[in-house]
mmCIF file of C-alpha atoms in Angstrom:
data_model
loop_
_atom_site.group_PDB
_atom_site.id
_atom_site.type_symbol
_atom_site.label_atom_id
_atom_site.label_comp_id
_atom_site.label_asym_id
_atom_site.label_seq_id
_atom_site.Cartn_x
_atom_site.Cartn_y
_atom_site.Cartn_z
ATOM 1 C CA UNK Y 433 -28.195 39.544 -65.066
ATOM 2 C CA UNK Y 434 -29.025 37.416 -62.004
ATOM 3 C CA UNK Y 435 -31.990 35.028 -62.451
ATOM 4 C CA UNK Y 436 -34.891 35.688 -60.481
ATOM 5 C CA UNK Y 437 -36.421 32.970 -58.256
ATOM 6 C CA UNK Y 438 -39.640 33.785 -56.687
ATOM 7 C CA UNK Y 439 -39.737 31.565 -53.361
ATOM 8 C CA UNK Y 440 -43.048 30.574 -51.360
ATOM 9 C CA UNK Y 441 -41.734 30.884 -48.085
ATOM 10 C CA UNK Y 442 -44.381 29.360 -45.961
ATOM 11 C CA UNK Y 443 -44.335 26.149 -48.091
ATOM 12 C CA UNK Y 444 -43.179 23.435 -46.104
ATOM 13 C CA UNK Y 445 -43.681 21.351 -42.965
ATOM 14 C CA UNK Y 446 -40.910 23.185 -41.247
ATOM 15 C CA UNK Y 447 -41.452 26.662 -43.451
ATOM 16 C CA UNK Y 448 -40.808 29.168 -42.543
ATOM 17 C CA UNK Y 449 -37.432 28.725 -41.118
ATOM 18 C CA UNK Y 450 -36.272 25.845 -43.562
ATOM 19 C CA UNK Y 451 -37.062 27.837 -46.486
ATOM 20 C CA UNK Y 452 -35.026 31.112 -45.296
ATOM 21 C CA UNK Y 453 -32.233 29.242 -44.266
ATOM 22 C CA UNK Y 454 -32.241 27.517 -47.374
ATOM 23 C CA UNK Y 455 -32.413 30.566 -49.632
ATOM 24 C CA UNK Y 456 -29.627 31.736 -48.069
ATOM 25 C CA UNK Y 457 -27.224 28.847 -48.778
ATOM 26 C CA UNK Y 458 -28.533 28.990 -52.334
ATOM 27 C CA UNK Y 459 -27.481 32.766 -51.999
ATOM 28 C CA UNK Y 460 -24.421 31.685 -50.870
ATOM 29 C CA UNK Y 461 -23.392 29.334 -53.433
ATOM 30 C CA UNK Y 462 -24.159 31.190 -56.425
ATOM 31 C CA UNK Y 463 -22.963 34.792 -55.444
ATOM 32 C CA UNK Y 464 -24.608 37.369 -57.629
ATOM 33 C CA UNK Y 465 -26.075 34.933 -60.018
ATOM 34 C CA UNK Y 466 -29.381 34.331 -58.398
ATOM 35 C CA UNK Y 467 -32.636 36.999 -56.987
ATOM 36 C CA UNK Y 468 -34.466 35.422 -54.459
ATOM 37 C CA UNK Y 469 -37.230 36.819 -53.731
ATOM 38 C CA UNK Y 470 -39.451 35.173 -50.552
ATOM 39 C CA UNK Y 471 -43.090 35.093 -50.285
ATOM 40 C CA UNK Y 472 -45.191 35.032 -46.903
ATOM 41 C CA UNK Y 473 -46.185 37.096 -44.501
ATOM 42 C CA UNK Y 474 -44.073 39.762 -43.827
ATOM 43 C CA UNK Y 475 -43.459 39.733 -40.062
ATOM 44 C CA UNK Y 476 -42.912 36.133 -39.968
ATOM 45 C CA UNK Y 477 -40.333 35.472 -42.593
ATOM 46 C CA UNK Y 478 -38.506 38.863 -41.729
ATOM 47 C CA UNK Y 479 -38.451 37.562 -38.130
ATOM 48 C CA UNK Y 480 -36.192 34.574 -39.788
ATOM 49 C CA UNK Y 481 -34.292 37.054 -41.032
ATOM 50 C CA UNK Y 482 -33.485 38.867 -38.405
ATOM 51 C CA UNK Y 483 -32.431 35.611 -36.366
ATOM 52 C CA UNK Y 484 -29.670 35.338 -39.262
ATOM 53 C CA UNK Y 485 -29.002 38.825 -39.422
ATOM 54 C CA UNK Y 486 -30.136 38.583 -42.968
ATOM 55 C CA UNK Y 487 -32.330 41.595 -43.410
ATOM 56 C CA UNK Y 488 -31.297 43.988 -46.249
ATOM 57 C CA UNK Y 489 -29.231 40.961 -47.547
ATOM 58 C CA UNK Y 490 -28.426 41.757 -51.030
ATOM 59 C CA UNK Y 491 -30.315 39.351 -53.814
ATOM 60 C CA UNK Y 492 -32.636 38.737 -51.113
ATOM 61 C CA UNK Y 493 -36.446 40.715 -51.444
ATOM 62 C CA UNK Y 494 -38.986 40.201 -49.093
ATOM 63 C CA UNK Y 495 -42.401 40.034 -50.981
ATOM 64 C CA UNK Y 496 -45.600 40.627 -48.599
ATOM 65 C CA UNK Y 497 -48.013 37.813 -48.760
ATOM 66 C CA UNK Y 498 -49.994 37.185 -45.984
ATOM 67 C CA UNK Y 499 -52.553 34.179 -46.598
ATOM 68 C CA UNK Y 500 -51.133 31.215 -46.066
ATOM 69 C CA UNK Y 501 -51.852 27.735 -47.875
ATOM 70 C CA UNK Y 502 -51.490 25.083 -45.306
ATOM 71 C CA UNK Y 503 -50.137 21.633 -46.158
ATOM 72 C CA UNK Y 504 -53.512 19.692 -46.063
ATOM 73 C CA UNK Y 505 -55.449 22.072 -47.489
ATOM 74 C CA UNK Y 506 -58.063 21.395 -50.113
ATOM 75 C CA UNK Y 507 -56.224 22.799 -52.999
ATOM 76 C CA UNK Y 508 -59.478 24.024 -54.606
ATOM 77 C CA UNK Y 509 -60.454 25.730 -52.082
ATOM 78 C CA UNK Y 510 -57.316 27.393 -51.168
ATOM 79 C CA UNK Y 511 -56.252 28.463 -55.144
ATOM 80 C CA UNK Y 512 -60.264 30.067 -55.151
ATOM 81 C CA UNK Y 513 -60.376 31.887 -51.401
ATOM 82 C CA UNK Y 514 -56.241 32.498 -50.572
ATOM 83 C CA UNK Y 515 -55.538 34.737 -53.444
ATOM 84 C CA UNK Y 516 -53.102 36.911 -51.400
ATOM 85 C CA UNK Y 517 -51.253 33.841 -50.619
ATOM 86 C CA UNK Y 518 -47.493 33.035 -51.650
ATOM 87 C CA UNK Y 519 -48.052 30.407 -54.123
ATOM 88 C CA UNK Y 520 -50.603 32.856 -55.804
ATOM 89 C CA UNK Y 521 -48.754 35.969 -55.408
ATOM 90 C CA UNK Y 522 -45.131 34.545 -56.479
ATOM 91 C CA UNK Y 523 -46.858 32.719 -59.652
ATOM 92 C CA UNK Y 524 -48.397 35.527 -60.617
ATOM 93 C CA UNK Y 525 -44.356 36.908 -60.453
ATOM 94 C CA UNK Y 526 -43.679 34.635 -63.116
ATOM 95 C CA UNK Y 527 -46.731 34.912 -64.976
ATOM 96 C CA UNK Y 528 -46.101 39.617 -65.341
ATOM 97 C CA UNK Y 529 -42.157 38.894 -65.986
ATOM 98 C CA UNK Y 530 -41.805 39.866 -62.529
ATOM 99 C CA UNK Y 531 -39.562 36.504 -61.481
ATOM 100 C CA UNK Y 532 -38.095 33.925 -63.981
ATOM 101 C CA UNK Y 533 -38.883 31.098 -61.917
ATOM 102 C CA UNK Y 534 -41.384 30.007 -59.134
ATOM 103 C CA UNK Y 535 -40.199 27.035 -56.147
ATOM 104 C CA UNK Y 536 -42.307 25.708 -53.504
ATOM 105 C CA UNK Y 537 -42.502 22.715 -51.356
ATOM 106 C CA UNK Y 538 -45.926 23.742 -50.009
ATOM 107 C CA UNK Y 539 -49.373 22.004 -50.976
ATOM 108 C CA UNK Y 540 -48.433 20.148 -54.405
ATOM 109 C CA UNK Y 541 -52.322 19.781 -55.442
ATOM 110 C CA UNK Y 542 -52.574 23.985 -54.797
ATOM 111 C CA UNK Y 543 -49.117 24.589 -56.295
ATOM 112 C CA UNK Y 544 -50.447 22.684 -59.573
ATOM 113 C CA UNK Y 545 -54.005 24.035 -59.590
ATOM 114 C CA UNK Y 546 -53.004 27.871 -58.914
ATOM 115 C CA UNK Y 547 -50.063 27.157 -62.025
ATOM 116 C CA UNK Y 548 -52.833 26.153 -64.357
ATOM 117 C CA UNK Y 549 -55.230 28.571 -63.430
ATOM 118 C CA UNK Y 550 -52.572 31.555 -63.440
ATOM 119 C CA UNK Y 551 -50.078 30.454 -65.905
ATOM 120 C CA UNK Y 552 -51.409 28.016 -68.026
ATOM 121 C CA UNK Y 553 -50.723 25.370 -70.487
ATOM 122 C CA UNK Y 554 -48.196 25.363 -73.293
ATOM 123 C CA UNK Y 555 -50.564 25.247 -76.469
ATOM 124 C CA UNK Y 556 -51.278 21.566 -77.442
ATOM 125 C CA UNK Y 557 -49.772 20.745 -73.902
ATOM 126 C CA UNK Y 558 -53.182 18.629 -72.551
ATOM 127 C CA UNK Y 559 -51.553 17.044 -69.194
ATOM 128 C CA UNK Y 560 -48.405 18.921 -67.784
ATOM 129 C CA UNK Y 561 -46.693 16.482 -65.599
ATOM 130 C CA UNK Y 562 -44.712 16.109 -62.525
ATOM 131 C CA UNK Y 563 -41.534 14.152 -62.947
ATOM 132 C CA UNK Y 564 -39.654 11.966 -61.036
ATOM 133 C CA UNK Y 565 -35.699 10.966 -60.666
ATOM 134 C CA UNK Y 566 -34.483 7.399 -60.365
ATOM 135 C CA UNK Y 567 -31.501 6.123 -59.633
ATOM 136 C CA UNK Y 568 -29.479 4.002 -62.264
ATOM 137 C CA UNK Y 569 -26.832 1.753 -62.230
ATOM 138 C CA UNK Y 570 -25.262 4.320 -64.653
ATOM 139 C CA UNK Y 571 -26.726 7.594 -62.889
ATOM 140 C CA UNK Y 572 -30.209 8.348 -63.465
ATOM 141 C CA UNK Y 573 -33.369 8.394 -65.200
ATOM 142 C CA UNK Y 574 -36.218 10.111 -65.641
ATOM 143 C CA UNK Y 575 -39.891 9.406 -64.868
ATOM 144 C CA UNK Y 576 -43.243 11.125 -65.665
ATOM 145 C CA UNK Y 577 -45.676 10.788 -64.471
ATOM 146 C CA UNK Y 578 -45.804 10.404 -60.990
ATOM 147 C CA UNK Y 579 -48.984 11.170 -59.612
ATOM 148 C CA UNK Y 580 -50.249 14.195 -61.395
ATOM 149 C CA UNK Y 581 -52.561 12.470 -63.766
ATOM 150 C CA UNK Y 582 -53.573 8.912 -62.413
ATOM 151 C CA UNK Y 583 -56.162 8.651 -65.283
ATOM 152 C CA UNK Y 584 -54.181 8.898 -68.773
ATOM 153 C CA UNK Y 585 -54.721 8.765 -72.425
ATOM 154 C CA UNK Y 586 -52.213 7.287 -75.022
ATOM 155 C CA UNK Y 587 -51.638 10.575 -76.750
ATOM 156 C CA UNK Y 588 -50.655 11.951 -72.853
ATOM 157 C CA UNK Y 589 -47.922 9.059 -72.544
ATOM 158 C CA UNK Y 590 -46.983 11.120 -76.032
ATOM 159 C CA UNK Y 591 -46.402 14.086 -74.491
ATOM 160 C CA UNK Y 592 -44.686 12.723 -71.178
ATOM 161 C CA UNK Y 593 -42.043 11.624 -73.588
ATOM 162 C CA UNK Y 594 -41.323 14.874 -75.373
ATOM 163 C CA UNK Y 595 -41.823 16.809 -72.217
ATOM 164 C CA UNK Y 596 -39.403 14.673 -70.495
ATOM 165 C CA UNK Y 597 -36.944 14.318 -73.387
ATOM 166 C CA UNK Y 598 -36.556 17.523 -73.691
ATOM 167 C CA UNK Y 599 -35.858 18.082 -70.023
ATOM 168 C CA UNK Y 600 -32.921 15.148 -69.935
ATOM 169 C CA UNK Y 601 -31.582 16.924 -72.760
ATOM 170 C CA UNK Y 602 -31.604 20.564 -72.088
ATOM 171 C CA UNK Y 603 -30.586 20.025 -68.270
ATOM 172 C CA UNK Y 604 -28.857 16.544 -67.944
ATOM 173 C CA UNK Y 605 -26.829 17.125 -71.590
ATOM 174 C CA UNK Y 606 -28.159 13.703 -72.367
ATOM 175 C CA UNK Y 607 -28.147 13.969 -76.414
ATOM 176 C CA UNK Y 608 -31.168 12.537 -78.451
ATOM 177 C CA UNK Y 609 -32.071 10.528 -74.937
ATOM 178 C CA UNK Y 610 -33.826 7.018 -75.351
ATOM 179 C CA UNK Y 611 -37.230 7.096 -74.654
ATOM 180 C CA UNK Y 612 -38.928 3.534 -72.946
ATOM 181 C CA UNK Y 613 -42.823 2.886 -72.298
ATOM 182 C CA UNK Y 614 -43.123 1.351 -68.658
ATOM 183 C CA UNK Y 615 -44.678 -2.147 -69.256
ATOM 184 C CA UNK Y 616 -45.160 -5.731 -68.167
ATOM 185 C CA UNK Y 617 -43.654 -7.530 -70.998
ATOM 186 C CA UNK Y 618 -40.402 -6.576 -73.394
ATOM 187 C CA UNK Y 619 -42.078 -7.616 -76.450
ATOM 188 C CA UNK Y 620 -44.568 -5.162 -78.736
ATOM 189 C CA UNK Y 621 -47.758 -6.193 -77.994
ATOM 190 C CA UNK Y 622 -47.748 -6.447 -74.729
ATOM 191 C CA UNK Y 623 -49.661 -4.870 -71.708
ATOM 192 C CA UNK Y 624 -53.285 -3.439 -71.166
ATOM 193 C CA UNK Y 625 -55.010 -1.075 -73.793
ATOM 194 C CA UNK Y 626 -53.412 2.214 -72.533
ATOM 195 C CA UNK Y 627 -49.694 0.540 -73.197
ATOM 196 C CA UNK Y 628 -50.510 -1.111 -76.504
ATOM 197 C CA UNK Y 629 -52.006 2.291 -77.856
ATOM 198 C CA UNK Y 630 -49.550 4.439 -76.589
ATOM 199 C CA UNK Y 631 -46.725 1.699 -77.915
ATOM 200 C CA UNK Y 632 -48.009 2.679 -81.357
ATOM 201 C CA UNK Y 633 -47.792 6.044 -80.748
ATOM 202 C CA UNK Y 634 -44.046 6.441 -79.342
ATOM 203 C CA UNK Y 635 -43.016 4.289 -82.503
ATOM 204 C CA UNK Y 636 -44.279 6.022 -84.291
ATOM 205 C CA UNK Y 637 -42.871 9.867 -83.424
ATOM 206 C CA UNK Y 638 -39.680 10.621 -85.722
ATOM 207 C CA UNK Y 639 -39.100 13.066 -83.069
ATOM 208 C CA UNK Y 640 -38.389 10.315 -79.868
ATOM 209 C CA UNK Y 641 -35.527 7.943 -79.578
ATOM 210 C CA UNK Y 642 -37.873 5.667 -78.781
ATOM 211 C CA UNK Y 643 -35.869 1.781 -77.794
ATOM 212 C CA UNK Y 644 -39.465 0.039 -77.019
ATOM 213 C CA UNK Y 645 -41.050 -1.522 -73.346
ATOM 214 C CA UNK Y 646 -39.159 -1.534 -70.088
ATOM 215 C CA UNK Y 647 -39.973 -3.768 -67.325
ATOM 216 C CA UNK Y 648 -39.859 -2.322 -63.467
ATOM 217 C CA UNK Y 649 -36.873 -5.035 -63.175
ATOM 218 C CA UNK Y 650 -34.619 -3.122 -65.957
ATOM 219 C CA UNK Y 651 -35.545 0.328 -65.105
ATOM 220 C CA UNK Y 652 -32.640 0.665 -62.195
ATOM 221 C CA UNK Y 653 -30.773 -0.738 -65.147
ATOM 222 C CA UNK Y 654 -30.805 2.029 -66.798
ATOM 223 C CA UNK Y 655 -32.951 0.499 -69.307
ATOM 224 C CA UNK Y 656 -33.971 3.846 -70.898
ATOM 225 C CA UNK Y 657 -33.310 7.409 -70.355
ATOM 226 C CA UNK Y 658 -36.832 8.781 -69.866
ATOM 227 C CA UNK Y 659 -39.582 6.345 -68.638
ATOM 228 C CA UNK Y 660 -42.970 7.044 -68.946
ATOM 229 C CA UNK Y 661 -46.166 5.922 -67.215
ATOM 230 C CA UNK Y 662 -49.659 6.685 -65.873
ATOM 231 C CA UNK Y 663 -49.632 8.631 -62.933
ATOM 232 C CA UNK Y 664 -50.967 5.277 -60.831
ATOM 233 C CA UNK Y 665 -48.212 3.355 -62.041
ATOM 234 C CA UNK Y 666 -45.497 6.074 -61.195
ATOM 235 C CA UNK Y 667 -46.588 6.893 -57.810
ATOM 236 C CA UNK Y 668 -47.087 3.298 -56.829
ATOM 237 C CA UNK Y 669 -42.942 3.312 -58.378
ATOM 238 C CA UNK Y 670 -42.366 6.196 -56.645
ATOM 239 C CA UNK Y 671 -43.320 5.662 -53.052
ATOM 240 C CA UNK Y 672 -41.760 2.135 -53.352
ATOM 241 C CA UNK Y 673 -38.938 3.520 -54.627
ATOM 242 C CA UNK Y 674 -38.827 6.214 -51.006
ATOM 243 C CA UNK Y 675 -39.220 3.466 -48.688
ATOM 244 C CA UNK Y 676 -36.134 1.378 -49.981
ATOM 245 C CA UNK Y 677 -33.877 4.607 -48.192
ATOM 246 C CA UNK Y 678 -35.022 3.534 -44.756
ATOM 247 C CA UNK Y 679 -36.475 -0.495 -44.836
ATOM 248 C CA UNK Y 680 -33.302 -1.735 -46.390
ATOM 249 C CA UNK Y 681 -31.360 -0.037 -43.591
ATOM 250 C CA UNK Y 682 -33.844 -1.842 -41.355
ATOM 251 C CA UNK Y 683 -33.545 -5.091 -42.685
ATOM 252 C CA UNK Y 684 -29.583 -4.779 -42.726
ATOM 253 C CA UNK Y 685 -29.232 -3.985 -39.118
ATOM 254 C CA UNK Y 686 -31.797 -7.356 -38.595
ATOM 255 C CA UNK Y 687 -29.184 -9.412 -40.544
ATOM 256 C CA UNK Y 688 -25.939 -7.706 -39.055
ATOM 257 C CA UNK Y 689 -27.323 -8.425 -35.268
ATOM 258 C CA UNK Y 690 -28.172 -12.412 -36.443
ATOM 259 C CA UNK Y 691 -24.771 -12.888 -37.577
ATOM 260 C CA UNK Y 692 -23.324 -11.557 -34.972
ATOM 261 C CA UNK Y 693 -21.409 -8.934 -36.285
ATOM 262 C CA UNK Y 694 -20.167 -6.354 -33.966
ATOM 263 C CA UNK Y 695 -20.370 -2.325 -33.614
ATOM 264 C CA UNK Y 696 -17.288 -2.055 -35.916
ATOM 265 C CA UNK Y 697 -18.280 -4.207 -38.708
ATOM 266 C CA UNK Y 698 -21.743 -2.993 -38.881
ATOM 267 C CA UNK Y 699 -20.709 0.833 -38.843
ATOM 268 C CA UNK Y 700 -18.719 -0.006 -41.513
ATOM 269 C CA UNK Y 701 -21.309 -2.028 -43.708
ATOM 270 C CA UNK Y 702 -24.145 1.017 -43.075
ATOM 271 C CA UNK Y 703 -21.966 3.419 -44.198
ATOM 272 C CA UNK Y 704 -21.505 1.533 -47.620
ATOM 273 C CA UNK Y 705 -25.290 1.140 -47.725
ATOM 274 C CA UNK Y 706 -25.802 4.503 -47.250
ATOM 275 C CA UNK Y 707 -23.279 5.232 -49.494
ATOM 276 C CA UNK Y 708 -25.765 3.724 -52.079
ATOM 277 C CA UNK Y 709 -29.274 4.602 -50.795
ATOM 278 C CA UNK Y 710 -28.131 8.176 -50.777
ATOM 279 C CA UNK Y 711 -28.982 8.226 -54.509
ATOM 280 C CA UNK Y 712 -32.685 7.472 -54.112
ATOM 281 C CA UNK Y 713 -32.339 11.042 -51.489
ATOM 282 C CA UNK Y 714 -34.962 13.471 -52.814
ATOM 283 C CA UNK Y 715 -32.307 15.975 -51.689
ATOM 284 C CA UNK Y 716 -30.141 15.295 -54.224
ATOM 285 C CA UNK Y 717 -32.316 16.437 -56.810
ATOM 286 C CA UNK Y 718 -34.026 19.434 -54.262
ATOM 287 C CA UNK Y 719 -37.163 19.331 -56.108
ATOM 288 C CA UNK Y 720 -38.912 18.018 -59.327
ATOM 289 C CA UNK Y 721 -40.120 20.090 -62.034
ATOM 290 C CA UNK Y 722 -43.811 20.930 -63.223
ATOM 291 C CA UNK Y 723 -43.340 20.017 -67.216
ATOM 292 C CA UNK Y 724 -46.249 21.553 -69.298
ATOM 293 C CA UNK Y 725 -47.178 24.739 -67.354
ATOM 294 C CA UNK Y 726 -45.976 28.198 -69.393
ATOM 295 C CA UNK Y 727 -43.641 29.038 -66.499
ATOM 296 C CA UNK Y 728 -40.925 27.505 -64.788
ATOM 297 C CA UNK Y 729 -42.260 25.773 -61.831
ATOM 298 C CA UNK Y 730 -40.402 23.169 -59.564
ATOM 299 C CA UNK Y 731 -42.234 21.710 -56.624
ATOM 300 C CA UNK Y 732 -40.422 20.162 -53.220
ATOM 301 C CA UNK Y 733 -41.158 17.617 -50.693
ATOM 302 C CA UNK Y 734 -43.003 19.011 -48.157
ATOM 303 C CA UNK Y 735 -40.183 17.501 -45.526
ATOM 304 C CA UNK Y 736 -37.259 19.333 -47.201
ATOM 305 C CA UNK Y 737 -34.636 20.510 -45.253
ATOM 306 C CA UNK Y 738 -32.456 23.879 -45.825
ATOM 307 C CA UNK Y 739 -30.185 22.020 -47.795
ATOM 308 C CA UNK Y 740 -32.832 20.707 -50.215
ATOM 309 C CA UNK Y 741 -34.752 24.048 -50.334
ATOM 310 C CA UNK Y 742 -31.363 25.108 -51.855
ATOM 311 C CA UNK Y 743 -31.104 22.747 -54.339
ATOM 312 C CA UNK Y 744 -34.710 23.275 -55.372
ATOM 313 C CA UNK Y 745 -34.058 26.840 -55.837
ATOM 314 C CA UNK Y 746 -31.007 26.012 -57.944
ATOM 315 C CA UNK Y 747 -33.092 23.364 -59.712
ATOM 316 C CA UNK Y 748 -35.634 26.225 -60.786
ATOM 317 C CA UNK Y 749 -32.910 28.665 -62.152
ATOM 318 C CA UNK Y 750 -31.580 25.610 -64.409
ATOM 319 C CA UNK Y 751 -35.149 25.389 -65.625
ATOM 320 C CA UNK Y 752 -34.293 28.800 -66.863
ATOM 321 C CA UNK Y 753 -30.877 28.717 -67.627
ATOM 322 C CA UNK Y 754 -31.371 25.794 -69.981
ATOM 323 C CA UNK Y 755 -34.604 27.699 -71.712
ATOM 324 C CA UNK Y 756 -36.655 24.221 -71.195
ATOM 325 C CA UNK Y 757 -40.150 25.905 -71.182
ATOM 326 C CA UNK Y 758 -39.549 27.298 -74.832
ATOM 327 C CA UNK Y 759 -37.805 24.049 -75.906
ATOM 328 C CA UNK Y 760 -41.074 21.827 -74.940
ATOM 329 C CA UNK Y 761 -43.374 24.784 -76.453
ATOM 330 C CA UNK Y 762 -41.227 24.102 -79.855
ATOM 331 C CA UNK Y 763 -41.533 20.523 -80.042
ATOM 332 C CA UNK Y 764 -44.684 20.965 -79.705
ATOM 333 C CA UNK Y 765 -45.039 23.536 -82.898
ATOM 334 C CA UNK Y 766 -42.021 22.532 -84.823
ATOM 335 C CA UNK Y 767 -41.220 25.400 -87.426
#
């Protein structure tokens, strides 16, 4: 039975046309495994269609929605007055069995107030989180959280790391994945009241592989499997972490030009850089999943391009495929 995506088609900054063009590639790619079905206003996004002679396409629906959430929107305003909208109206998909999964790169503040309000926390769940994917020097790692909750408790650092475990396990195949607390210091004992509690914490959960602190310097190490954070912390890692992809580039063609190098040697020396900065390409990953919500939710950059809409689309169904919203509801009532 093919896995139903529900798709906000009017999220984006170039939506809709992005997001139809990248539904079809993820069509394309996984040929009668996935249902898309697109949410926006119905003349617009089948006027996309038509310009791809994609109307009628089969595992493509078009679902009516006609308000539309707009980028910098206040998102509680727009989840209380745009209740026809596509975030709402493909949610509430997942939340009547309608769709398996929901994908958006539109507003990320209304896409995470209208999941609450409409899906819902996992019992005991107090802070679902946003996570985020860094680059290793043996592949990647996981992050959480990155913004969602810039105020945390040590019991939500708790749940970041079974949220997240669970994730690197069920979708990565990463078994019993080690577990590190984002810190200044190595040593126990170290950092500000919100580490040093939530240190205790980790230690102490039989559940968590838990290896101790990790400093910023050995994360890209691969110091742990799953890091976890405040939301301040992360997002301060997490924008540094996007600007690397173009000021290194920057900064190498300053260097290539004062040694002289020429047009040759310095295509040659980009493309290895690239070569490397392409793993810090939110692309890759398409999209980063909602963790804590009772519904599979992954949420884009709002500059993705068709071939990152895909890959969000295909990061939603593994959401589904791996069964990772009724893995984290388990660990979180253990039988």
């Amino acid at each position: 039975m093919a896995l139903r995506v529900a798709v906000d088609a009017m999220g984006g900054d170039a939506a809709p046309a992005v997001v139809v063009e990248g539904a079809l590639q993820a069509l394309e790619a996984a040929p009668g495994r996935l249902e898309i079905q697109l949410y926006g206003p119905r003349s617009v996004v089948e006027a996309e269609l038509a310009a791809r002679q994609a109307l009628g396409r089969e595992g493509l629906r078009l679902v009516d929605a006609p308000d539309v959430i707009g980028m910098a929107e206040s998102p509680a305003v727009a989840v209380k007055t745009k209740l026809r909208s596509s975030i709402h109206l493909g949610l509430q998909a997942v939340a009547r069995g309608e769709a398996d999964a929901f994908a958006s790169a539109g507003n990320t503040g209304a896409i995470m107030a209208a999941a609450l309000f409409i899906l819902g926390r996992l019992p005991e769940v107090s802070r679902p989180s946003v996570v985020g994917f860094f680059p290793t020097t043996k592949g990647r790692c996981l992050v959480l959280d990155i913004g969602t909750n810039v105020d945390c408790k040590p019991e939500h650092l708790l749940q970041f790391a079974r949220m997240g475990s669970i994730f690197v396990e069920r979708v990565w195949h990463v078994e019993r994945p080690v577990v590190g607390l984002l810190n200044v210091g190595e040593e126990p004992g170290k950092g500000n009241a919100l580490t040093k509690a939530a240190y205790e914490l980790l230690q102490a959960a039989t559940d968590l592989n838990f290896r101790g602190n990790v400093e910023g310097r050995d994360l890209m190490h691969h110091a742990a499997d799953v890091v976890v954070c405040d939301g301040f912390v992360g997002n301060v890692m997490l924008k540094l972490g996007e600007s690397m992809v173009t000021a290194f580039v920057e900064m190498l063609r300053q260097e290539m030009q004062a040694q002289g190098l020429d047009a040759a040697q310095q295509r040659q020396v980009l493309g290895l850089l690239r070569g490397v900065l392409r793993r810090f390409d939110y692309e890759e990953y398409g999209g980063a999943p909602l963790l804590g919500v009772n519904g599979a939710v992954v949420i884009g950059h709002g500059s993705s391009s068709a071939r990152a809409i895909a890959r969000m689309i295909q990061a939603a169904a593994e959401l589904v495929e791996q069964d990772v919203v009724r893995s984290i509801a388990a660990a979180f009532h253990p039988a």
